[in-house]
Amino acid sequence: MPSVLWLHGGACSGNTMSFLNSDEPNVVDLVTGFGLDLLWHPSLAAESGADARKLLRACARGETPVDVLVFEGSVIEGPEGTGRYDMFADRPMKDWLIDLAGTAQTVVAIGDCACWGGIAATAPNPTASTGLQFHKRERGGFLGAEFRSRGGLPVINIPGCPAHPDWITQVLVALATGRAADIDLDELQRPRTFFTTFTHTGCTRTEFFEYKQSTTTFGEGTRTGCLFYELGCRGPMTHSPCNRILWNGQSSKTRAGVPCIGCTEPEFPFFDLEPGTVFRTRKAVGVIPREVPEGTRHLTYLAQSAIAKIAAPDWSKKDTFVV
């Protein structure tokens, strides 16, 4: 029976809550259907206090095998490298991580903070927060660039703020059923099955994007205009399946009329939350977006935009409400 130990660092618990809302499969199916032995989880574990410490010590010594170590939240190394800003079970969480990552068969980082440090690692980063094996886009993080689990794998990153529950459970199912070798990782150690396409893929506003028709208001669902040109939507540059694997099985940010904020990328939050950069498209010469869809050159994009606007049919400029 594959065993899973789930810990969270910092103040993060959003991915724990997301996991509890999983549907394909759900948490009960993971335990009863796939035989997962959930050793400890912040919301589901029966052990607390002395019992929890005893279990963690047994796992750290290798007496209780850990097949999958799941970690959410940033690794906090402050103050001055002690890690005492984040204490858990009488020890700095970072010390538990050193021991447990050394004994686990596989290590999985859940959420932006665990993957690359996330919001907590944004400058000036007073808590000295970082990700398990990346600090933003720089490989290394807390465990170091060369870290490999006992199973020979680097940290598997499932980013997002929070990560979609079904991304989490489907990776856990693959690990639980002995298919770790089938999880193909990209250069940022994200499973390609989820993070090859873009948030833009499947967006209900695609036709507005193609004809360069913008909206300037939030919350209009699929009604009119693309969110990329004025409201800072990062869908064309963000690797995620948010418009393929829908949230709650029915929606996404862009389908609800809210820009994608790029939360599966290492640079999130972008521009270090500089005033005027959130929900606004940064432009050069007041016209051309400074960031264009991945793989596109600025001059090519400018020419394409001009032609698209000329060719735009009347319907692309009107309300196209979809029930």
mmCIF file of C-alpha atoms in Angstrom:
data_model
loop_
_atom_site.group_PDB
_atom_site.id
_atom_site.type_symbol
_atom_site.label_atom_id
_atom_site.label_comp_id
_atom_site.label_asym_id
_atom_site.label_seq_id
_atom_site.Cartn_x
_atom_site.Cartn_y
_atom_site.Cartn_z
ATOM 1 C CA MET A 1 0.000 0.000 0.000
ATOM 2 C CA PRO A 2 1.731 3.239 -1.151
ATOM 3 C CA SER A 3 2.167 5.725 1.688
ATOM 4 C CA VAL A 4 1.785 9.518 1.440
ATOM 5 C CA LEU A 5 3.001 12.060 3.980
ATOM 6 C CA TRP A 6 1.654 15.598 3.425
ATOM 7 C CA LEU A 7 3.201 18.630 5.141
ATOM 8 C CA HIS A 8 2.736 22.342 4.663
ATOM 9 C CA GLY A 9 5.189 25.125 5.332
ATOM 10 C CA GLY A 10 4.765 28.825 5.966
ATOM 11 C CA ALA A 11 1.165 29.912 6.324
ATOM 12 C CA CYS A 12 0.001 28.124 3.194
ATOM 13 C CA SER A 13 -2.965 25.756 3.313
ATOM 14 C CA GLY A 14 -4.731 26.664 0.063
ATOM 15 C CA ASN A 15 -3.513 23.552 -1.723
ATOM 16 C CA THR A 16 -4.669 21.373 1.161
ATOM 17 C CA MET A 17 -8.151 22.826 0.710
ATOM 18 C CA SER A 18 -7.929 22.387 -3.058
ATOM 19 C CA PHE A 19 -6.926 18.738 -2.623
ATOM 20 C CA LEU A 20 -9.972 18.118 -0.437
ATOM 21 C CA ASN A 21 -12.160 19.338 -3.322
ATOM 22 C CA SER A 22 -10.712 16.867 -5.839
ATOM 23 C CA ASP A 23 -13.166 15.009 -8.028
ATOM 24 C CA GLU A 24 -11.357 12.791 -10.539
ATOM 25 C CA PRO A 25 -10.546 10.908 -8.372
ATOM 26 C CA ASN A 26 -11.682 12.312 -5.040
ATOM 27 C CA VAL A 27 -9.859 11.842 -1.749
ATOM 28 C CA VAL A 28 -12.023 8.908 -0.649
ATOM 29 C CA ASP A 29 -11.336 7.114 -3.942
ATOM 30 C CA LEU A 30 -7.612 7.645 -3.444
ATOM 31 C CA VAL A 31 -7.740 5.795 -0.143
ATOM 32 C CA THR A 32 -10.357 3.121 -0.848
ATOM 33 C CA GLY A 33 -9.951 2.641 -4.583
ATOM 34 C CA PHE A 34 -6.235 3.117 -5.117
ATOM 35 C CA GLY A 35 -5.099 1.950 -1.690
ATOM 36 C CA LEU A 36 -3.249 5.078 -0.664
ATOM 37 C CA ASP A 37 -2.056 5.040 2.933
ATOM 38 C CA LEU A 38 -2.344 8.680 3.988
ATOM 39 C CA LEU A 39 0.178 8.674 6.823
ATOM 40 C CA TRP A 40 -0.442 12.271 7.829
ATOM 41 C CA HIS A 41 -2.309 15.232 6.348
ATOM 42 C CA PRO A 42 -2.933 18.646 7.980
ATOM 43 C CA SER A 43 -6.720 18.330 7.715
ATOM 44 C CA LEU A 44 -7.307 14.578 7.699
ATOM 45 C CA ALA A 45 -4.807 13.084 10.131
ATOM 46 C CA ALA A 46 -6.054 11.651 13.409
ATOM 47 C CA GLU A 47 -2.651 12.114 15.064
ATOM 48 C CA SER A 48 -1.705 15.384 16.728
ATOM 49 C CA GLY A 49 0.729 16.563 19.378
ATOM 50 C CA ALA A 50 2.997 13.826 20.705
ATOM 51 C CA ASP A 51 1.464 11.195 18.409
ATOM 52 C CA ALA A 52 2.209 13.290 15.331
ATOM 53 C CA ARG A 53 5.798 13.887 16.457
ATOM 54 C CA LYS A 54 6.280 10.165 17.012
ATOM 55 C CA LEU A 55 5.003 9.397 13.509
ATOM 56 C CA LEU A 56 7.187 12.039 11.890
ATOM 57 C CA ARG A 57 10.278 10.806 13.715
ATOM 58 C CA ALA A 58 9.600 7.259 12.578
ATOM 59 C CA CYS A 59 9.277 8.504 8.980
ATOM 60 C CA ALA A 60 12.441 10.605 9.246
ATOM 61 C CA ARG A 61 14.427 7.601 10.525
ATOM 62 C CA GLY A 62 13.078 5.361 7.756
ATOM 63 C CA GLU A 63 11.250 3.105 10.213
ATOM 64 C CA THR A 64 7.919 4.022 8.598
ATOM 65 C CA PRO A 65 8.420 4.070 4.810
ATOM 66 C CA VAL A 66 7.313 7.189 2.917
ATOM 67 C CA ASP A 67 6.575 6.516 -0.727
ATOM 68 C CA VAL A 68 5.428 10.054 -1.526
ATOM 69 C CA LEU A 69 6.370 13.171 0.438
ATOM 70 C CA VAL A 70 4.001 16.002 -0.500
ATOM 71 C CA PHE A 71 4.935 19.532 0.527
ATOM 72 C CA GLU A 72 3.000 22.777 0.086
ATOM 73 C CA GLY A 73 4.009 26.274 1.098
ATOM 74 C CA SER A 74 7.423 27.897 0.852
ATOM 75 C CA VAL A 75 10.464 26.601 2.686
ATOM 76 C CA ILE A 76 11.287 29.287 5.238
ATOM 77 C CA GLU A 77 14.975 29.545 6.088
ATOM 78 C CA GLY A 78 14.868 32.723 8.197
ATOM 79 C CA PRO A 79 15.920 34.141 10.483
ATOM 80 C CA GLU A 80 19.592 33.826 9.581
ATOM 81 C CA GLY A 81 19.285 30.306 8.241
ATOM 82 C CA THR A 82 17.700 28.832 11.378
ATOM 83 C CA GLY A 83 14.235 28.254 9.907
ATOM 84 C CA ARG A 84 12.686 29.189 13.234
ATOM 85 C CA TYR A 85 10.117 31.443 11.604
ATOM 86 C CA ASP A 86 8.310 28.205 10.727
ATOM 87 C CA MET A 87 8.268 25.724 13.606
ATOM 88 C CA PHE A 88 6.455 22.394 13.382
ATOM 89 C CA ALA A 89 6.415 19.548 15.891
ATOM 90 C CA ASP A 90 9.159 21.156 17.999
ATOM 91 C CA ARG A 91 11.538 21.642 15.055
ATOM 92 C CA PRO A 92 12.024 24.072 12.181
ATOM 93 C CA MET A 93 10.053 22.718 9.234
ATOM 94 C CA LYS A 94 13.154 22.925 7.059
ATOM 95 C CA ASP A 95 14.895 20.394 9.324
ATOM 96 C CA TRP A 96 12.004 17.953 8.948
ATOM 97 C CA LEU A 97 12.241 18.421 5.186
ATOM 98 C CA ILE A 98 15.928 17.555 5.080
ATOM 99 C CA ASP A 99 15.307 14.270 6.885
ATOM 100 C CA LEU A 100 12.074 13.314 5.136
ATOM 101 C CA ALA A 101 13.195 14.200 1.596
ATOM 102 C CA GLY A 102 16.202 11.952 2.192
ATOM 103 C CA THR A 103 14.027 8.938 2.993
ATOM 104 C CA ALA A 104 11.060 9.471 0.620
ATOM 105 C CA GLN A 105 10.754 7.477 -2.581
ATOM 106 C CA THR A 106 9.274 10.522 -4.389
ATOM 107 C CA VAL A 107 8.970 14.206 -3.447
ATOM 108 C CA VAL A 108 6.123 16.335 -4.817
ATOM 109 C CA ALA A 109 5.869 20.135 -4.469
ATOM 110 C CA ILE A 110 2.275 21.373 -4.536
ATOM 111 C CA GLY A 111 1.518 25.010 -5.311
ATOM 112 C CA ASP A 112 3.591 27.988 -6.346
ATOM 113 C CA CYS A 113 5.262 28.529 -2.972
ATOM 114 C CA ALA A 114 6.555 24.973 -2.715
ATOM 115 C CA CYS A 115 7.652 24.930 -6.363
ATOM 116 C CA TRP A 116 9.458 28.275 -6.623
ATOM 117 C CA GLY A 117 8.913 30.270 -3.445
ATOM 118 C CA GLY A 118 5.809 32.084 -4.698
ATOM 119 C CA ILE A 119 4.497 35.274 -3.133
ATOM 120 C CA ALA A 120 6.491 34.643 0.054
ATOM 121 C CA ALA A 121 9.764 34.805 -1.903
ATOM 122 C CA THR A 122 8.931 38.145 -3.511
ATOM 123 C CA ALA A 123 11.495 40.846 -2.758
ATOM 124 C CA PRO A 124 12.527 41.831 -0.150
ATOM 125 C CA ASN A 125 11.698 38.284 1.081
ATOM 126 C CA PRO A 126 12.126 38.978 4.826
ATOM 127 C CA THR A 127 11.486 35.328 5.780
ATOM 128 C CA ALA A 128 14.155 33.992 3.380
ATOM 129 C CA SER A 129 11.552 31.816 1.658
ATOM 130 C CA THR A 130 12.306 29.573 -1.309
ATOM 131 C CA GLY A 131 10.953 26.575 -3.196
ATOM 132 C CA LEU A 132 11.946 22.953 -2.750
ATOM 133 C CA GLN A 133 14.175 22.757 -5.842
ATOM 134 C CA PHE A 134 13.741 26.146 -7.533
ATOM 135 C CA HIS A 135 13.958 29.747 -6.429
ATOM 136 C CA LYS A 136 11.720 31.464 -8.945
ATOM 137 C CA ARG A 137 13.146 30.230 -12.289
ATOM 138 C CA GLU A 138 16.605 29.492 -10.900
ATOM 139 C CA ARG A 139 17.254 25.812 -10.266
ATOM 140 C CA GLY A 140 18.460 24.983 -6.757
ATOM 141 C CA GLY A 141 16.028 26.121 -4.114
ATOM 142 C CA PHE A 142 16.191 24.474 -0.697
ATOM 143 C CA LEU A 143 17.157 20.910 -1.655
ATOM 144 C CA GLY A 144 19.671 21.907 -4.331
ATOM 145 C CA ALA A 145 19.802 21.442 -8.090
ATOM 146 C CA GLU A 146 21.242 17.931 -7.874
ATOM 147 C CA PHE A 147 18.699 16.515 -5.442
ATOM 148 C CA ARG A 148 17.148 13.188 -6.387
ATOM 149 C CA SER A 149 14.729 11.194 -4.264
ATOM 150 C CA ARG A 150 15.329 7.541 -3.404
ATOM 151 C CA GLY A 151 13.334 6.723 -6.537
ATOM 152 C CA GLY A 152 15.843 8.660 -8.635
ATOM 153 C CA LEU A 153 13.496 11.556 -9.462
ATOM 154 C CA PRO A 154 13.876 15.295 -8.958
ATOM 155 C CA VAL A 155 11.086 17.109 -7.137
ATOM 156 C CA ILE A 156 7.854 16.869 -9.153
ATOM 157 C CA ASN A 157 6.405 20.385 -9.338
ATOM 158 C CA ILE A 158 2.641 20.938 -9.498
ATOM 159 C CA PRO A 159 2.387 24.750 -9.390
ATOM 160 C CA GLY A 160 -0.635 27.022 -9.067
ATOM 161 C CA CYS A 161 -2.046 29.346 -6.452
ATOM 162 C CA PRO A 162 -3.636 27.016 -5.628
ATOM 163 C CA ALA A 163 -2.998 23.988 -7.842
ATOM 164 C CA HIS A 164 -6.110 22.424 -9.353
ATOM 165 C CA PRO A 165 -7.222 19.453 -7.199
ATOM 166 C CA ASP A 166 -7.356 17.036 -10.117
ATOM 167 C CA TRP A 167 -3.770 17.842 -11.135
ATOM 168 C CA ILE A 168 -2.753 16.758 -7.646
ATOM 169 C CA THR A 169 -4.786 13.567 -7.393
ATOM 170 C CA GLN A 170 -3.957 12.340 -10.893
ATOM 171 C CA VAL A 171 -0.238 12.619 -10.208
ATOM 172 C CA LEU A 172 -0.710 10.833 -6.872
ATOM 173 C CA VAL A 173 -2.620 8.043 -8.656
ATOM 174 C CA ALA A 174 0.232 7.615 -11.139
ATOM 175 C CA LEU A 175 2.728 7.379 -8.283
ATOM 176 C CA ALA A 176 0.486 5.041 -6.261
ATOM 177 C CA THR A 177 0.060 2.645 -9.179
ATOM 178 C CA GLY A 178 3.781 2.393 -9.919
ATOM 179 C CA ARG A 179 3.754 4.644 -12.989
ATOM 180 C CA ALA A 180 6.237 7.272 -11.824
ATOM 181 C CA ALA A 181 8.333 6.646 -14.941
ATOM 182 C CA ASP A 182 5.356 7.680 -17.081
ATOM 183 C CA ILE A 183 5.313 11.206 -15.617
ATOM 184 C CA ASP A 184 7.194 13.182 -18.252
ATOM 185 C CA LEU A 185 8.541 16.418 -16.772
ATOM 186 C CA ASP A 186 9.348 19.687 -18.543
ATOM 187 C CA GLU A 187 12.417 21.846 -17.864
ATOM 188 C CA LEU A 188 10.729 23.219 -14.737
ATOM 189 C CA GLN A 189 9.903 19.684 -13.543
ATOM 190 C CA ARG A 190 6.164 20.095 -14.166
ATOM 191 C CA PRO A 191 4.203 17.134 -15.621
ATOM 192 C CA ARG A 192 3.922 17.814 -19.362
ATOM 193 C CA THR A 193 0.435 16.304 -19.509
ATOM 194 C CA PHE A 194 -0.818 19.374 -17.619
ATOM 195 C CA PHE A 195 1.717 22.094 -18.403
ATOM 196 C CA THR A 196 2.460 21.852 -22.128
ATOM 197 C CA THR A 197 -0.547 23.841 -23.359
ATOM 198 C CA PHE A 198 -1.467 27.353 -22.285
ATOM 199 C CA THR A 199 -4.281 28.770 -20.184
ATOM 200 C CA HIS A 200 -5.361 30.348 -23.477
ATOM 201 C CA THR A 201 -6.050 26.858 -24.884
ATOM 202 C CA GLY A 202 -9.810 26.382 -24.637
ATOM 203 C CA CYS A 203 -10.528 29.959 -23.543
ATOM 204 C CA THR A 204 -14.027 31.001 -24.621
ATOM 205 C CA ARG A 205 -12.650 34.405 -25.639
ATOM 206 C CA THR A 206 -10.286 33.007 -28.288
ATOM 207 C CA GLU A 207 -12.165 34.561 -31.219
ATOM 208 C CA PHE A 208 -11.789 38.007 -29.654
ATOM 209 C CA PHE A 209 -8.083 37.370 -29.164
ATOM 210 C CA GLU A 210 -7.664 36.370 -32.820
ATOM 211 C CA TYR A 211 -9.373 39.532 -34.078
ATOM 212 C CA LYS A 212 -7.631 41.758 -31.495
ATOM 213 C CA GLN A 213 -10.874 42.938 -29.915
ATOM 214 C CA SER A 214 -10.437 44.007 -26.299
ATOM 215 C CA THR A 215 -12.676 44.385 -23.301
ATOM 216 C CA THR A 216 -12.032 47.019 -20.671
ATOM 217 C CA THR A 217 -14.338 45.692 -17.939
ATOM 218 C CA PHE A 218 -14.257 42.704 -15.581
ATOM 219 C CA GLY A 219 -16.809 39.986 -14.979
ATOM 220 C CA GLU A 220 -18.541 39.754 -18.342
ATOM 221 C CA GLY A 221 -17.987 36.012 -18.640
ATOM 222 C CA THR A 222 -17.851 35.086 -22.323
ATOM 223 C CA ARG A 223 -19.703 38.191 -23.451
ATOM 224 C CA THR A 224 -17.280 40.403 -25.309
ATOM 225 C CA GLY A 225 -13.628 41.142 -25.884
ATOM 226 C CA CYS A 226 -10.295 39.621 -24.906
ATOM 227 C CA LEU A 227 -8.734 40.290 -21.510
ATOM 228 C CA PHE A 228 -5.158 40.230 -22.863
ATOM 229 C CA TYR A 229 -4.916 43.629 -24.534
ATOM 230 C CA GLU A 230 -5.910 45.937 -21.672
ATOM 231 C CA LEU A 231 -6.472 43.960 -18.446
ATOM 232 C CA GLY A 232 -3.173 42.108 -18.178
ATOM 233 C CA CYS A 233 -4.405 38.558 -18.871
ATOM 234 C CA ARG A 234 -1.417 36.200 -19.011
ATOM 235 C CA GLY A 235 -3.303 33.306 -20.617
ATOM 236 C CA PRO A 236 -1.243 33.266 -23.858
ATOM 237 C CA MET A 237 2.037 33.034 -21.882
ATOM 238 C CA THR A 238 1.023 30.756 -19.011
ATOM 239 C CA HIS A 239 1.387 26.982 -19.120
ATOM 240 C CA SER A 240 -1.700 25.420 -17.520
ATOM 241 C CA PRO A 241 -4.816 23.433 -18.477
ATOM 242 C CA CYS A 242 -7.216 25.772 -16.644
ATOM 243 C CA ASN A 243 -9.524 25.994 -19.668
ATOM 244 C CA ARG A 244 -9.268 22.264 -20.412
ATOM 245 C CA ILE A 245 -9.622 20.862 -16.888
ATOM 246 C CA LEU A 246 -12.185 23.300 -15.563
ATOM 247 C CA TRP A 247 -12.440 24.425 -11.950
ATOM 248 C CA ASN A 248 -15.420 22.842 -10.191
ATOM 249 C CA GLY A 249 -15.955 21.093 -13.520
ATOM 250 C CA GLN A 250 -17.447 24.180 -15.119
ATOM 251 C CA SER A 251 -15.401 27.382 -15.126
ATOM 252 C CA SER A 252 -12.080 29.226 -15.051
ATOM 253 C CA LYS A 253 -10.880 32.761 -14.434
ATOM 254 C CA THR A 254 -11.190 33.832 -18.057
ATOM 255 C CA ARG A 255 -14.600 32.176 -18.431
ATOM 256 C CA ALA A 256 -15.766 34.231 -15.459
ATOM 257 C CA GLY A 257 -14.383 37.408 -17.017
ATOM 258 C CA VAL A 258 -11.245 37.687 -14.858
ATOM 259 C CA PRO A 259 -7.705 37.821 -16.309
ATOM 260 C CA CYS A 260 -5.340 34.893 -15.861
ATOM 261 C CA ILE A 261 -2.659 35.994 -13.376
ATOM 262 C CA GLY A 262 -0.070 33.442 -14.503
ATOM 263 C CA CYS A 263 0.097 31.601 -11.188
ATOM 264 C CA THR A 264 1.693 28.428 -12.583
ATOM 265 C CA GLU A 265 4.834 30.260 -13.742
ATOM 266 C CA PRO A 266 7.949 30.855 -11.578
ATOM 267 C CA GLU A 267 7.752 34.648 -11.943
ATOM 268 C CA PHE A 268 4.369 34.847 -10.202
ATOM 269 C CA PRO A 269 3.570 37.376 -8.746
ATOM 270 C CA PHE A 270 4.816 39.269 -11.776
ATOM 271 C CA PHE A 271 6.803 42.521 -11.535
ATOM 272 C CA ASP A 272 7.018 41.982 -7.755
ATOM 273 C CA LEU A 273 3.509 43.452 -7.447
ATOM 274 C CA GLU A 274 4.743 46.881 -8.531
ATOM 275 C CA PRO A 275 1.811 49.337 -8.456
ATOM 276 C CA GLY A 276 0.094 49.571 -11.825
ATOM 277 C CA THR A 277 1.192 46.137 -13.041
ATOM 278 C CA VAL A 278 -1.715 44.031 -11.743
ATOM 279 C CA PHE A 279 -4.696 43.711 -14.082
ATOM 280 C CA ARG A 280 -3.084 46.053 -16.567
ATOM 281 C CA THR A 281 -1.302 45.229 -19.819
ATOM 282 C CA ARG A 282 2.114 46.866 -19.925
ATOM 283 C CA LYS A 283 2.719 48.418 -23.350
ATOM 284 C CA ALA A 284 5.521 49.859 -25.433
ATOM 285 C CA VAL A 285 4.784 53.157 -27.200
ATOM 286 C CA GLY A 286 1.330 52.903 -25.620
ATOM 287 C CA VAL A 287 0.220 50.364 -28.222
ATOM 288 C CA ILE A 288 2.199 47.112 -28.360
ATOM 289 C CA PRO A 289 2.044 44.741 -25.362
ATOM 290 C CA ARG A 290 5.538 44.449 -23.896
ATOM 291 C CA GLU A 291 4.953 40.732 -23.500
ATOM 292 C CA VAL A 292 3.529 38.865 -26.475
ATOM 293 C CA PRO A 293 2.383 35.219 -26.722
ATOM 294 C CA GLU A 294 5.213 32.717 -26.301
ATOM 295 C CA GLY A 295 7.079 32.040 -29.545
ATOM 296 C CA THR A 296 5.968 35.305 -31.187
ATOM 297 C CA ARG A 297 8.234 38.205 -32.176
ATOM 298 C CA HIS A 298 7.094 41.753 -31.480
ATOM 299 C CA LEU A 299 7.300 42.872 -35.124
ATOM 300 C CA THR A 300 5.438 39.774 -36.299
ATOM 301 C CA TYR A 301 2.821 40.340 -33.638
ATOM 302 C CA LEU A 302 2.393 44.000 -34.656
ATOM 303 C CA ALA A 303 1.850 43.049 -38.310
ATOM 304 C CA GLN A 304 -0.533 40.257 -37.374
ATOM 305 C CA SER A 305 -2.530 42.588 -35.104
ATOM 306 C CA ALA A 306 -2.935 45.206 -37.818
ATOM 307 C CA ILE A 307 -4.215 42.664 -40.325
ATOM 308 C CA ALA A 308 -6.514 41.021 -37.775
ATOM 309 C CA LYS A 309 -8.157 44.314 -36.812
ATOM 310 C CA ILE A 310 -8.772 45.165 -40.459
ATOM 311 C CA ALA A 311 -10.269 41.718 -41.078
ATOM 312 C CA ALA A 312 -12.364 41.666 -37.878
ATOM 313 C CA PRO A 313 -16.021 40.845 -38.654
ATOM 314 C CA ASP A 314 -18.807 42.885 -37.075
ATOM 315 C CA TRP A 315 -19.843 40.091 -34.693
ATOM 316 C CA SER A 316 -16.403 40.166 -33.043
ATOM 317 C CA LYS A 317 -17.129 43.712 -31.872
ATOM 318 C CA LYS A 318 -20.465 42.932 -30.290
ATOM 319 C CA ASP A 319 -21.844 41.214 -27.215
ATOM 320 C CA THR A 320 -21.893 37.459 -27.846
ATOM 321 C CA PHE A 321 -23.345 36.287 -24.551
ATOM 322 C CA VAL A 322 -23.270 32.510 -24.112
ATOM 323 C CA VAL A 323 -25.566 30.854 -21.543
#
